[in-house]
């Protein structure tokens, strides 16, 4: 948590954390929750509208500028920040303005004046804009072309009806009708009518380049995920899986369930058509596999397996169950008769030197092949394992020829679980096993699909890193294999390791590794330490952000903001006020922390907002408030016992805590209990 000290030079750390969290920690908060949080954060800060918006823009532009400075070659994160600046943030501001429009006296003229004032003030930060305008050498063509970000922001704000046309024209100092770049993206709708491969590919390829049309095209992709046309949908899934930056943009705008649930439904229910054409069936299987691997790739890329309960719809469906037990090998007695017979048939066929029969392939549902692949691999290898009681006269060469069947596009989707099981077997039995030979021969094949390698690379790399001795005599060396796998691995947060003011993954790791109690204690301790330097307000802002904005997209209630705040009020804050506050500024910083938390905490995040039947205010009143109340109705002994402690709290260093809380009159109007602080 020493990163507190790295944020001292930043403007408005609470807004900075909010912005960086949305970009770096996708996906966490939907738009409605984000707008509600911003509205309450502005209230907690007591900021004027135009000042608040300037801070939002500066935070977003700072993130983009940092990414340009730290550019490492892929351009993915810079593209994500640019999408946030030109699409996501204007959309949030538009929705925030819609909430403000219901206020008495709020007019269109006031709104326009507010944002024109913001643009005028932003234009003075030329150094920041220059950092965002620099050209990225070697980056994707046309995406990071040299341009003026201030002009792009003008267009984005005009599109959201935040600026008047005459103001924009005056700023641009040229005649601009806006008809070319501002019109509705009609192409996004036409792709649904009569799609073809070329049209789909063109549609996807230009999404990163056209920021003003980006949102409408993402909406089209979401609608297309409901399309039951297997082959066209598989083309879209293949293109998206090859473009990790585009996946990040999709999840910057939408929660993962919006694209995953339609794909889950298709993968759970798809049945082969009543068609005896073998080639057509193979193409359908390949399309199904492409969609399935894309579905799993999203789960893997964003670590959504921690949150399947909220992401997927059918807890007993194939997709949900497979993700939980993808590499499981089933005992024969645990399978129903159909699946047991299917395993026997596949193992028997793979033990002879001939191609897998067409009849068997067409009789096997792709879901069953995915589910049973680890079991088929194990039982087939048992036939040549000399230590196995089931050993038969099957040669390694025989099996190897038929294992290559799973490298075909129409069956490679079943390799994920099989490779994972091979890795587990090598881990427990060592390198000198047949499983190790099969694993290395499969992954070294030129036909080993990238879509599968992307999902198993981390596990395979761990096995190779722990390997001892030489590999079998194969074409690729071990180093070549490692390089091949490393190139496919999902490392979405690689650029975040650069010189960023806030690394959200660092905070998330701290919470997950140390647990909520230590996490909250560290926040309080850092606030107490930093407030001695006179910058406690910024530390308190960051601490409140860490407690109220979810760091982990998970249904685990222990890592949820509700539990963190409960720990703060019932334990960490009480202990700090009792024994650790030695200076007025320390009490003041804890009061600021408490004030922001009380105002912003109750944002809906799919987890109950009550702890043990009590709301956060009730917990605060129960555990913290009594410390500042003069118990007039207590017995004389009780009064004498508490008098010294109460007097210290009311008149000593913790007086700063009280002063911070009563500084917000709106909060006191909502919570009359806090009025007892006034003395």
Short mmCIF file of C-alpha atoms in Angstrom, two decimals, residues 8 58 71 122 143 153 198 214 258 272 279 292 297 305 342 383 464 488 490 510 544 565 578 581 591 623 639 664:
data_model
loop_
_atom_site.label_atom_id
_atom_site.label_comp_id
_atom_site.label_asym_id
_atom_site.label_seq_id
_atom_site.Cartn_x
_atom_site.Cartn_y
_atom_site.Cartn_z
CA UNK A 8 0.58 13.07 -3.90
CA UNK A 58 -7.96 15.57 -16.68
CA UNK A 71 4.01 2.69 -25.03
CA UNK A 122 -9.28 22.33 -20.63
CA UNK A 143 -5.50 4.48 -34.99
CA UNK A 153 -13.18 15.84 -27.66
CA UNK A 198 -16.17 -10.13 -46.17
CA UNK A 214 -17.50 2.64 -32.04
CA UNK A 258 -24.36 -9.37 -22.16
CA UNK A 272 -26.38 -31.01 -35.19
CA UNK A 279 -18.27 -32.27 -44.84
CA UNK A 292 -17.05 -22.32 -27.65
CA UNK A 297 -11.36 -17.21 -23.87
CA UNK A 305 -14.36 -18.12 -13.37
CA UNK A 342 -18.89 -43.54 -26.18
CA UNK A 383 -3.16 -49.21 -22.75
CA UNK A 464 8.01 -26.85 -19.00
CA UNK A 488 -0.28 -16.70 -27.30
CA UNK A 490 -3.33 -13.67 -22.34
CA UNK A 510 -3.34 -6.92 -2.02
CA UNK A 544 -12.53 5.73 0.50
CA UNK A 565 -16.85 -1.02 5.10
CA UNK A 578 -9.23 4.78 20.61
CA UNK A 581 -4.87 9.24 16.63
CA UNK A 591 -13.31 11.91 9.27
CA UNK A 623 -20.03 1.06 16.59
CA UNK A 639 -19.90 8.46 33.77
CA UNK A 664 -21.34 18.23 5.33
#
